[in-house]
mmCIF file of C-alpha atoms and ligand atoms in Angstrom:
data_model
loop_
_atom_site.group_PDB
_atom_site.id
_atom_site.type_symbol
_atom_site.label_atom_id
_atom_site.label_comp_id
_atom_site.label_asym_id
_atom_site.label_seq_id
_atom_site.Cartn_x
_atom_site.Cartn_y
_atom_site.Cartn_z
ATOM 1 C CA MET A 1 35.120 -26.949 -14.460
ATOM 2 C CA ILE A 2 33.621 -23.649 -15.103
ATOM 3 C CA GLU A 3 33.006 -20.689 -12.924
ATOM 4 C CA ILE A 4 29.746 -18.877 -12.658
ATOM 5 C CA ASN A 5 29.622 -15.410 -11.144
ATOM 6 C CA GLU A 6 26.288 -14.523 -9.569
ATOM 7 C CA VAL A 7 25.499 -10.971 -10.450
ATOM 8 C CA GLY A 8 21.746 -10.999 -9.410
ATOM 9 C CA PRO A 9 22.132 -8.751 -6.351
ATOM 10 C CA ARG A 10 23.724 -6.118 -8.672
ATOM 11 C CA ASP A 11 22.594 -6.429 -12.286
ATOM 12 C CA GLY A 12 19.456 -8.018 -11.246
ATOM 13 C CA LEU A 13 18.234 -5.470 -8.844
ATOM 14 C CA GLN A 14 19.644 -2.357 -10.316
ATOM 15 C CA ILE A 15 16.637 -2.089 -12.805
ATOM 16 C CA GLU A 16 13.837 -3.030 -10.317
ATOM 17 C CA PRO A 17 11.446 -0.158 -10.086
ATOM 18 C CA ALA A 18 10.411 -1.098 -6.472
ATOM 19 C CA PHE A 19 13.220 -0.483 -4.005
ATOM 20 C CA VAL A 20 14.123 -3.952 -2.462
ATOM 21 C CA ALA A 21 14.630 -3.550 1.300
ATOM 22 C CA THR A 22 18.125 -3.760 2.552
ATOM 23 C CA ASP A 23 17.363 -6.668 4.777
ATOM 24 C CA ASP A 24 15.939 -8.588 1.747
ATOM 25 C CA LYS A 25 19.025 -7.907 -0.229
ATOM 26 C CA VAL A 26 21.188 -9.159 2.525
ATOM 27 C CA ALA A 27 19.118 -12.242 2.916
ATOM 28 C CA LEU A 28 19.398 -12.852 -0.873
ATOM 29 C CA VAL A 29 23.133 -12.678 -0.825
ATOM 30 C CA ASP A 30 23.428 -14.799 2.175
ATOM 31 C CA ALA A 31 21.260 -17.419 0.556
ATOM 32 C CA LEU A 32 23.291 -17.355 -2.671
ATOM 33 C CA SER A 33 26.412 -17.752 -0.492
ATOM 34 C CA GLY A 34 25.246 -21.210 0.401
ATOM 35 C CA CYS A 35 24.857 -22.353 -3.283
ATOM 36 C CA GLY A 36 28.571 -22.899 -4.132
ATOM 37 C CA PHE A 37 29.312 -19.841 -6.232
ATOM 38 C CA ALA A 38 32.920 -18.752 -6.436
ATOM 39 C CA ARG A 39 31.949 -15.057 -6.784
ATOM 40 C CA ILE A 40 28.936 -13.054 -6.023
ATOM 41 C CA GLU A 41 28.552 -9.463 -7.320
ATOM 42 C CA VAL A 42 26.814 -7.825 -4.184
ATOM 43 C CA THR A 43 26.036 -4.307 -5.254
ATOM 44 C CA SER A 44 27.406 -1.254 -7.055
ATOM 45 C CA PHE A 45 28.949 2.037 -5.584
ATOM 46 C CA THR A 46 27.280 4.430 -8.206
ATOM 47 C CA SER A 47 25.589 7.692 -7.698
ATOM 48 C CA ALA A 48 22.334 7.290 -5.910
ATOM 49 C CA ARG A 49 20.625 9.466 -8.500
ATOM 50 C CA ALA A 50 21.930 7.150 -11.256
ATOM 51 C CA ILE A 51 21.039 3.795 -9.677
ATOM 52 C CA PRO A 52 18.610 4.574 -6.841
ATOM 53 C CA ALA A 53 17.895 0.829 -6.355
ATOM 54 C CA LEU A 54 21.333 0.272 -4.932
ATOM 55 C CA ALA A 55 21.643 3.368 -2.898
ATOM 56 C CA ASP A 56 22.219 1.101 0.204
ATOM 57 C CA ALA A 57 25.534 -0.437 -0.919
ATOM 58 C CA GLU A 58 27.386 0.227 2.202
ATOM 59 C CA ALA A 59 24.607 -1.152 4.472
ATOM 60 C CA VAL A 60 24.353 -4.181 2.374
ATOM 61 C CA MET A 61 28.243 -4.917 2.305
ATOM 62 C CA GLN A 62 28.308 -4.411 6.014
ATOM 63 C CA ARG A 63 25.470 -6.773 6.866
ATOM 64 C CA ILE A 64 26.073 -9.849 4.570
ATOM 65 C CA ARG A 65 27.522 -12.908 6.206
ATOM 66 C CA ARG A 66 30.712 -13.545 4.388
ATOM 67 C CA ARG A 67 31.288 -17.296 3.641
ATOM 68 C CA PRO A 68 35.012 -18.137 3.434
ATOM 69 C CA GLY A 69 36.104 -19.015 -0.118
ATOM 70 C CA VAL A 70 33.427 -16.807 -1.658
ATOM 71 C CA VAL A 71 34.782 -13.590 -3.487
ATOM 72 C CA TYR A 72 32.384 -10.752 -2.805
ATOM 73 C CA THR A 73 32.724 -8.250 -5.677
ATOM 74 C CA CYS A 74 31.190 -4.864 -6.322
ATOM 75 C CA LEU A 75 30.693 -2.787 -9.486
ATOM 76 C CA VAL A 76 32.394 0.602 -9.478
ATOM 77 C CA PRO A 77 31.916 3.285 -12.201
ATOM 78 C CA ASN A 78 34.445 5.759 -11.042
ATOM 79 C CA LEU A 79 37.173 6.526 -8.423
ATOM 80 C CA ARG A 80 34.737 7.798 -5.876
ATOM 81 C CA GLY A 81 32.770 4.454 -6.068
ATOM 82 C CA MET A 82 35.973 2.617 -5.891
ATOM 83 C CA GLU A 83 37.093 4.247 -2.593
ATOM 84 C CA ARG A 84 33.554 3.461 -1.201
ATOM 85 C CA ALA A 85 33.884 -0.186 -2.318
ATOM 86 C CA LEU A 86 37.423 -0.437 -0.758
ATOM 87 C CA ASP A 87 36.097 1.068 2.532
ATOM 88 C CA SER A 88 33.447 -1.464 2.584
ATOM 89 C CA GLY A 89 35.971 -4.437 2.292
ATOM 90 C CA ALA A 90 35.104 -5.509 -1.265
ATOM 91 C CA ASP A 91 37.337 -8.488 -2.046
ATOM 92 C CA GLU A 92 37.355 -7.671 -5.755
ATOM 93 C CA LEU A 93 36.184 -4.651 -7.910
ATOM 94 C CA ASN A 94 34.314 -4.681 -11.208
ATOM 95 C CA LEU A 95 35.154 -1.640 -13.150
ATOM 96 C CA VAL A 96 32.884 -0.793 -16.187
ATOM 97 C CA MET A 97 32.908 1.200 -19.338
ATOM 98 C CA SER A 98 31.212 0.796 -22.779
ATOM 99 C CA VAL A 99 33.059 -0.024 -26.095
ATOM 100 C CA SER A 100 30.263 2.248 -27.723
ATOM 101 C CA GLU A 101 30.809 5.913 -27.203
ATOM 102 C CA THR A 102 27.041 6.651 -27.129
ATOM 103 C CA HIS A 103 26.291 4.031 -24.439
ATOM 104 C CA ASN A 104 29.215 5.113 -22.400
ATOM 105 C CA GLN A 105 27.968 8.603 -22.314
ATOM 106 C CA ALA A 106 24.336 7.559 -21.508
ATOM 107 C CA ASN A 107 25.490 5.077 -18.726
ATOM 108 C CA LEU A 108 28.387 6.738 -17.125
ATOM 109 C CA ARG A 109 28.066 10.502 -18.343
ATOM 110 C CA MET A 110 31.666 10.429 -19.330
ATOM 111 C CA THR A 111 33.350 10.047 -22.887
ATOM 112 C CA ARG A 112 35.256 6.791 -23.483
ATOM 113 C CA GLU A 113 38.457 8.786 -23.215
ATOM 114 C CA GLN A 114 37.366 10.039 -19.756
ATOM 115 C CA SER A 115 36.329 6.492 -18.627
ATOM 116 C CA THR A 116 39.447 5.016 -19.969
ATOM 117 C CA SER A 117 41.719 7.331 -17.934
ATOM 118 C CA GLN A 118 39.393 6.852 -14.903
ATOM 119 C CA LEU A 119 39.731 3.062 -15.243
ATOM 120 C CA LEU A 120 43.500 3.221 -15.632
ATOM 121 C CA ALA A 121 43.834 5.290 -12.497
ATOM 122 C CA MET A 122 41.454 2.836 -10.687
ATOM 123 C CA LEU A 123 43.518 -0.123 -11.790
ATOM 124 C CA GLU A 124 46.699 1.607 -10.307
ATOM 125 C CA ARG A 125 44.705 2.282 -7.090
ATOM 126 C CA ALA A 126 43.271 -1.270 -6.873
ATOM 127 C CA GLY A 127 47.028 -2.496 -7.226
ATOM 128 C CA GLN A 128 48.134 -0.325 -4.336
ATOM 129 C CA ALA A 129 45.179 -1.627 -2.297
ATOM 130 C CA GLY A 130 46.034 -5.237 -3.151
ATOM 131 C CA VAL A 131 42.517 -5.815 -4.506
ATOM 132 C CA PRO A 132 41.914 -7.319 -7.959
ATOM 133 C CA GLY A 133 40.152 -5.153 -10.485
ATOM 134 C CA ASN A 134 38.141 -6.845 -13.226
ATOM 135 C CA VAL A 135 37.090 -4.625 -16.132
ATOM 136 C CA SER A 136 33.709 -5.146 -17.746
ATOM 137 C CA LEU A 137 33.315 -3.929 -21.285
ATOM 138 C CA SER A 138 29.578 -3.149 -21.974
ATOM 139 C CA THR A 139 28.017 -3.238 -25.466
ATOM 140 C CA THR A 140 30.784 -5.612 -26.712
ATOM 141 C CA PHE A 141 28.488 -7.416 -29.026
ATOM 142 C CA GLY A 142 26.506 -4.415 -30.194
ATOM 143 C CA CYS A 143 25.042 -1.295 -28.857
ATOM 144 C CA PRO A 144 21.256 -0.167 -28.722
ATOM 145 C CA PHE A 145 22.227 3.232 -30.183
ATOM 146 C CA GLU A 146 25.083 2.565 -32.548
ATOM 147 C CA GLY A 147 24.456 -1.010 -33.776
ATOM 148 C CA ASP A 148 27.504 -3.284 -34.512
ATOM 149 C CA ILE A 149 30.625 -2.432 -32.638
ATOM 150 C CA ALA A 150 34.170 -2.655 -34.281
ATOM 151 C CA LEU A 151 36.162 -5.659 -33.245
ATOM 152 C CA SER A 152 39.324 -3.591 -33.216
ATOM 153 C CA GLU A 153 37.760 -1.335 -30.416
ATOM 154 C CA VAL A 154 37.037 -4.321 -28.336
ATOM 155 C CA GLU A 155 40.549 -5.654 -28.881
ATOM 156 C CA ARG A 156 42.129 -2.241 -28.233
ATOM 157 C CA LEU A 157 40.371 -1.745 -24.899
ATOM 158 C CA ALA A 158 40.834 -5.378 -23.720
ATOM 159 C CA ARG A 159 44.602 -5.246 -24.425
ATOM 160 C CA LEU A 160 44.970 -1.844 -22.778
ATOM 161 C CA PHE A 161 43.345 -2.890 -19.499
ATOM 162 C CA ALA A 162 45.067 -6.353 -19.416
ATOM 163 C CA SER A 163 48.377 -4.607 -19.802
ATOM 164 C CA ALA A 164 47.425 -2.057 -17.024
ATOM 165 C CA GLY A 165 46.852 -5.007 -14.599
ATOM 166 C CA ALA A 166 43.265 -5.998 -14.953
ATOM 167 C CA ALA A 167 42.657 -9.259 -13.113
ATOM 168 C CA GLY A 168 40.241 -10.181 -15.899
ATOM 169 C CA ILE A 169 38.102 -8.842 -18.690
ATOM 170 C CA THR A 170 34.233 -9.483 -18.973
ATOM 171 C CA LEU A 171 32.640 -9.149 -22.442
ATOM 172 C CA CYS A 172 29.151 -7.885 -21.854
ATOM 173 C CA ASP A 173 26.273 -8.232 -24.163
ATOM 174 C CA THR A 174 24.402 -5.559 -22.483
ATOM 175 C CA THR A 175 21.103 -5.695 -24.521
ATOM 176 C CA GLY A 176 21.198 -9.271 -25.951
ATOM 177 C CA MET A 177 22.447 -8.499 -29.380
ATOM 178 C CA ALA A 178 25.093 -11.367 -29.473
ATOM 179 C CA TYR A 179 24.649 -14.448 -31.524
ATOM 180 C CA PRO A 180 26.470 -17.735 -31.290
ATOM 181 C CA THR A 181 28.944 -17.587 -34.141
ATOM 182 C CA GLN A 182 29.918 -13.889 -33.320
ATOM 183 C CA VAL A 183 30.476 -14.893 -29.724
ATOM 184 C CA ALA A 184 32.515 -17.870 -30.572
ATOM 185 C CA ASP A 185 34.626 -15.823 -32.998
ATOM 186 C CA LEU A 186 35.159 -12.912 -30.524
ATOM 187 C CA ALA A 187 35.928 -15.231 -27.655
ATOM 188 C CA ALA A 188 38.480 -17.186 -29.532
ATOM 189 C CA SER A 189 40.219 -14.108 -30.953
ATOM 190 C CA LEU A 190 40.404 -12.271 -27.696
ATOM 191 C CA ALA A 191 41.633 -15.236 -25.820
ATOM 192 C CA ALA A 192 44.505 -15.606 -28.250
ATOM 193 C CA LEU A 193 45.301 -11.831 -27.794
ATOM 194 C CA LEU A 194 45.235 -11.719 -23.970
ATOM 195 C CA PRO A 195 47.856 -13.275 -21.639
ATOM 196 C CA ALA A 196 46.589 -16.471 -19.773
ATOM 197 C CA SER A 197 46.879 -14.358 -16.540
ATOM 198 C CA THR A 198 43.875 -12.228 -17.846
ATOM 199 C CA PRO A 199 40.971 -14.570 -18.053
ATOM 200 C CA LEU A 200 37.887 -13.676 -19.946
ATOM 201 C CA THR A 201 34.249 -13.842 -18.640
ATOM 202 C CA LEU A 202 31.057 -13.675 -20.633
ATOM 203 C CA HIS A 203 28.241 -11.679 -19.405
ATOM 204 C CA LEU A 204 24.995 -12.395 -21.376
ATOM 205 C CA HIS A 205 21.552 -11.099 -21.523
ATOM 206 C CA ASN A 206 18.631 -13.105 -22.821
ATOM 207 C CA THR A 207 16.782 -10.263 -24.519
ATOM 208 C CA ARG A 208 16.378 -12.096 -27.679
ATOM 209 C CA GLY A 209 16.412 -15.693 -26.210
ATOM 210 C CA MET A 210 19.996 -16.494 -27.267
ATOM 211 C CA ALA A 211 21.799 -16.381 -24.008
ATOM 212 C CA LEU A 212 22.076 -20.240 -23.583
ATOM 213 C CA ALA A 213 23.077 -20.738 -27.255
ATOM 214 C CA ASN A 214 25.687 -17.991 -26.778
ATOM 215 C CA ALA A 215 27.059 -19.587 -23.586
ATOM 216 C CA LEU A 216 27.417 -22.919 -25.298
ATOM 217 C CA ALA A 217 29.202 -21.414 -28.302
ATOM 218 C CA ALA A 218 31.594 -19.668 -26.061
ATOM 219 C CA TRP A 219 32.232 -22.845 -23.842
ATOM 220 C CA GLN A 220 32.961 -24.829 -27.057
ATOM 221 C CA VAL A 221 35.914 -22.430 -27.813
ATOM 222 C CA GLY A 222 37.321 -22.570 -24.342
ATOM 223 C CA MET A 223 35.421 -19.817 -22.327
ATOM 224 C CA ARG A 224 35.229 -21.038 -18.709
ATOM 225 C CA ARG A 225 33.718 -17.960 -16.801
ATOM 226 C CA PHE A 226 30.127 -16.917 -17.154
ATOM 227 C CA ASP A 227 27.977 -14.211 -15.303
ATOM 228 C CA GLY A 228 24.494 -15.188 -14.594
ATOM 229 C CA ALA A 229 21.602 -13.616 -12.396
ATOM 230 C CA VAL A 230 19.234 -15.855 -10.554
ATOM 231 C CA GLY A 231 15.809 -15.945 -12.091
ATOM 232 C CA GLY A 232 16.964 -14.170 -15.248
ATOM 233 C CA LEU A 233 16.605 -10.805 -13.360
ATOM 234 C CA GLY A 234 18.397 -7.866 -14.600
ATOM 235 C CA GLY A 235 19.220 -5.054 -17.195
ATOM 236 C CA CYS A 236 20.890 -1.850 -17.774
ATOM 237 C CA PRO A 237 18.589 1.210 -17.039
ATOM 238 C CA TYR A 238 20.603 3.327 -19.464
ATOM 239 C CA ALA A 239 20.069 0.962 -22.463
ATOM 240 C CA PRO A 240 16.728 1.049 -24.211
ATOM 241 C CA GLY A 241 14.964 -2.442 -24.362
ATOM 242 C CA ALA A 242 17.378 -3.939 -21.867
ATOM 243 C CA SER A 243 16.163 -7.097 -20.097
ATOM 244 C CA GLY A 244 17.237 -9.956 -17.909
ATOM 245 C CA ASN A 245 20.587 -11.589 -17.732
ATOM 246 C CA ALA A 246 21.255 -15.238 -18.718
ATOM 247 C CA SER A 247 19.544 -16.920 -15.844
ATOM 248 C CA THR A 248 21.963 -18.675 -13.496
ATOM 249 C CA GLU A 249 19.861 -21.547 -12.870
ATOM 250 C CA GLU A 250 19.507 -22.324 -16.573
ATOM 251 C CA LEU A 251 23.250 -21.939 -17.114
ATOM 252 C CA VAL A 252 23.870 -24.387 -14.087
ATOM 253 C CA HIS A 253 21.198 -26.843 -15.291
ATOM 254 C CA MET A 254 22.612 -26.917 -18.934
ATOM 255 C CA PHE A 255 26.122 -27.316 -17.772
ATOM 256 C CA ASP A 256 25.008 -30.011 -15.348
ATOM 257 C CA CYS A 257 23.109 -31.972 -18.139
ATOM 258 C CA MET A 258 26.541 -31.906 -20.066
ATOM 259 C CA GLY A 259 28.499 -33.180 -17.068
ATOM 260 C CA VAL A 260 30.426 -29.921 -16.759
ATOM 261 C CA ASP A 261 31.077 -28.998 -13.107
ATOM 262 C CA THR A 262 29.994 -25.459 -12.143
ATOM 263 C CA GLY A 263 30.626 -25.724 -8.398
ATOM 264 C CA VAL A 264 27.029 -24.604 -7.858
ATOM 265 C CA SER A 265 24.288 -26.840 -6.463
ATOM 266 C CA LEU A 266 21.055 -26.559 -8.438
ATOM 267 C CA ALA A 267 18.650 -27.587 -5.666
ATOM 268 C CA PRO A 268 19.348 -24.797 -3.103
ATOM 269 C CA LEU A 269 19.637 -22.330 -6.062
ATOM 270 C CA LEU A 270 16.170 -23.302 -7.284
ATOM 271 C CA GLU A 271 15.000 -22.737 -3.652
ATOM 272 C CA VAL A 272 16.472 -19.152 -3.854
ATOM 273 C CA VAL A 273 14.941 -18.573 -7.280
ATOM 274 C CA ALA A 274 11.543 -19.532 -5.954
ATOM 275 C CA THR A 275 11.746 -16.704 -3.466
ATOM 276 C CA LEU A 276 12.296 -14.013 -6.147
ATOM 277 C CA PRO A 277 8.745 -13.341 -7.309
ATOM 278 C CA ARG A 278 7.912 -12.107 -3.748
ATOM 279 C CA LEU A 279 11.180 -10.149 -3.532
ATOM 280 C CA VAL A 280 10.600 -8.149 -6.851
ATOM 281 C CA ALA A 281 6.881 -8.330 -6.758
ATOM 282 C CA ARG A 282 6.443 -9.833 -10.207
ATOM 283 C CA GLU A 283 6.992 -13.143 -12.072
ATOM 284 C CA VAL A 284 10.668 -13.863 -13.038
ATOM 285 C CA PRO A 285 11.627 -15.047 -16.507
ATOM 286 C CA SER A 286 12.918 -18.421 -15.429
ATOM 287 C CA GLN A 287 11.819 -21.271 -17.599
ATOM 288 C CA LEU A 288 13.585 -23.758 -15.255
ATOM 289 C CA LEU A 289 11.663 -22.400 -12.215
ATOM 290 C CA ALA A 290 8.461 -23.155 -14.195
ATOM 291 C CA ALA A 291 9.393 -26.527 -15.581
ATOM 292 C CA GLY A 292 11.896 -27.875 -12.992
ATOM 293 C CA PRO A 293 14.924 -29.873 -13.852
ATOM 294 C CA ARG A 294 14.749 -32.241 -16.932
ATOM 295 C CA LEU A 295 14.487 -35.375 -14.838
ATOM 296 C CA ARG A 296 11.762 -34.118 -12.543
ATOM 297 C CA THR A 297 8.896 -36.564 -13.312
ATOM 298 C CA HIS A 298 5.256 -36.389 -12.809
ATOM 299 C CA PRO A 299 2.782 -38.939 -11.506
ATOM 300 C CA ALA A 300 1.347 -40.869 -14.418
ATOM 301 C CA PRO A 301 -2.146 -39.705 -15.227
ATOM 302 C CA GLY A 302 -4.747 -42.009 -13.598
ATOM 303 C CA ARG A 303 -7.215 -44.181 -15.492
HETATM 304 N N1 LIG B 1 29.062 7.248 -5.453
HETATM 305 C C1 LIG B 1 28.223 8.068 -4.927
HETATM 306 N N2 LIG B 1 28.000 9.272 -5.525
HETATM 307 C C2 LIG B 1 28.751 9.682 -6.558
HETATM 308 C C3 LIG B 1 29.533 8.737 -7.145
HETATM 309 C C4 LIG B 1 29.723 7.523 -6.671
HETATM 310 N N3 LIG B 1 30.546 6.567 -7.178
HETATM 311 N N4 LIG B 1 30.085 9.376 -8.402
HETATM 312 C C5 LIG B 1 29.361 10.649 -8.352
HETATM 313 N N5 LIG B 1 28.571 10.737 -7.326
HETATM 314 C C6 LIG B 1 27.723 11.879 -6.991
HETATM 315 C C7 LIG B 1 28.399 13.228 -6.987
HETATM 316 O O1 LIG B 1 28.934 13.521 -5.692
HETATM 317 C C8 LIG B 1 27.305 14.276 -7.298
HETATM 318 O O2 LIG B 1 26.461 14.340 -6.131
HETATM 319 P P1 LIG B 1 25.755 15.762 -5.917
HETATM 320 O O3 LIG B 1 24.825 15.998 -6.951
HETATM 321 O O4 LIG B 1 25.051 15.463 -4.653
HETATM 322 O O5 LIG B 1 26.825 16.763 -5.815
HETATM 323 C C9 LIG B 1 26.507 13.386 -8.292
HETATM 324 O O6 LIG B 1 26.763 11.951 -7.999
HETATM 325 C C10 LIG B 1 26.888 13.772 -9.705
HETATM 326 O O7 LIG B 1 28.222 13.617 -9.765
HETATM 327 P P2 LIG B 1 29.079 13.809 -11.194
HETATM 328 O O8 LIG B 1 30.550 13.576 -10.978
HETATM 329 O O9 LIG B 1 28.596 14.966 -11.842
HETATM 330 O O10 LIG B 1 28.595 12.452 -11.827
HETATM 331 P P3 LIG B 1 27.556 12.316 -13.020
HETATM 332 O O11 LIG B 1 26.158 12.917 -12.651
HETATM 333 O O12 LIG B 1 28.124 12.669 -14.167
HETATM 334 O O13 LIG B 1 27.406 10.656 -12.979
HETATM 335 C C11 LIG B 1 28.305 8.411 -12.536
HETATM 336 C C12 LIG B 1 28.467 9.803 -13.253
HETATM 337 C C13 LIG B 1 29.285 7.499 -13.096
HETATM 338 C C14 LIG B 1 28.443 8.732 -11.010
HETATM 339 C C15 LIG B 1 26.839 8.009 -12.752
HETATM 340 O O14 LIG B 1 26.644 8.061 -14.112
HETATM 341 C C16 LIG B 1 26.620 6.578 -12.353
HETATM 342 O O15 LIG B 1 26.689 6.203 -11.110
HETATM 343 N N6 LIG B 1 26.534 5.635 -13.276
HETATM 344 C C17 LIG B 1 26.434 4.262 -13.034
HETATM 345 C C18 LIG B 1 25.551 3.590 -14.032
HETATM 346 C C19 LIG B 1 25.336 2.142 -13.742
HETATM 347 O O16 LIG B 1 25.695 1.593 -12.690
HETATM 348 N N7 LIG B 1 24.840 1.345 -14.810
HETATM 349 C C20 LIG B 1 24.532 0.042 -14.635
HETATM 350 C C21 LIG B 1 25.783 -0.852 -14.582
HETATM 351 S S1 LIG B 1 26.607 -0.993 -16.130
HETATM 352 ZN ZN1 LIG B 2 24.347 -6.732 -17.439
#
């Protein structure tokens, strides 16, 4: 059994140039709620100037229909965002900072030191509120400004936040720089370093076509939680060249083929994916939407 966290409504929509209407966002989350996800990242409570696409975070959280058993999580970059998310009744919080100093300053306008102390304060506040706080580490596998990232820095931050009570750590390949052997090595060494109570999640982007290969490599060394975005939407507006996430339906399809239970039903998920080109007013980078599942057969050619 593996768990797939659907991040499309947040990571997927944050980079879309055309504002997606609040009603459409709500309808997307509600449709995803029917697909069997354990967790859906609904929105982010950031500054409206930084991420205008998600300026309606409160309204979205207020209007979605919450299905029992689904965890509705929200990304929060600072304490202010966290208070907004708590007021909106988020079940879980996704705290974020970058392992790379340059990307952290571009994305969050803070030094890593400032972000670290902000995140430690946020984990304390989350503990008081009784809401789990997951920590996402951006640019873990490489930074578009700095190149390779020192493994020791990833380990230091993961250990620090795990010991401060993080409910989980997400390793983010923000601009698709990861490759399979790197992912396997890092996933295995971090899993050995962290207590079993701090599970790891892998967050992949398909910028260079390696997302599924990376997911497979991580699964082979024991990774059991993956982020994905429907239709392969997504990307960080503060990372040059960023493009879509690992597509959720392609992850689900691959694991289905391998007999690995994801909890997600592919047929309703593909129906949601089929609505996306209208929602974002462009084609979405989903090969599975184009081709259909591997056993979808076609009528034989007539004579
Ligand atoms: N929610 C709403 N508004 C916020 C906010 C939050 N969480 N945090 C700050 N603001 C507001 C401030 O009130 C201020 O508003 P004003 O100009 O009307 O007075 C403005 O944003 C700037 O505040 P400041 O503290 O100077 O923040 P900043 O400009 O240095 O930006 C962040 C810092 C973290 C808020 C901003 O960079 C951000 O939201 N980044 C998120 C990036 C992101 O989500 N990337 C993709 C996901 S990894
Ligand atoms: Zn991402």
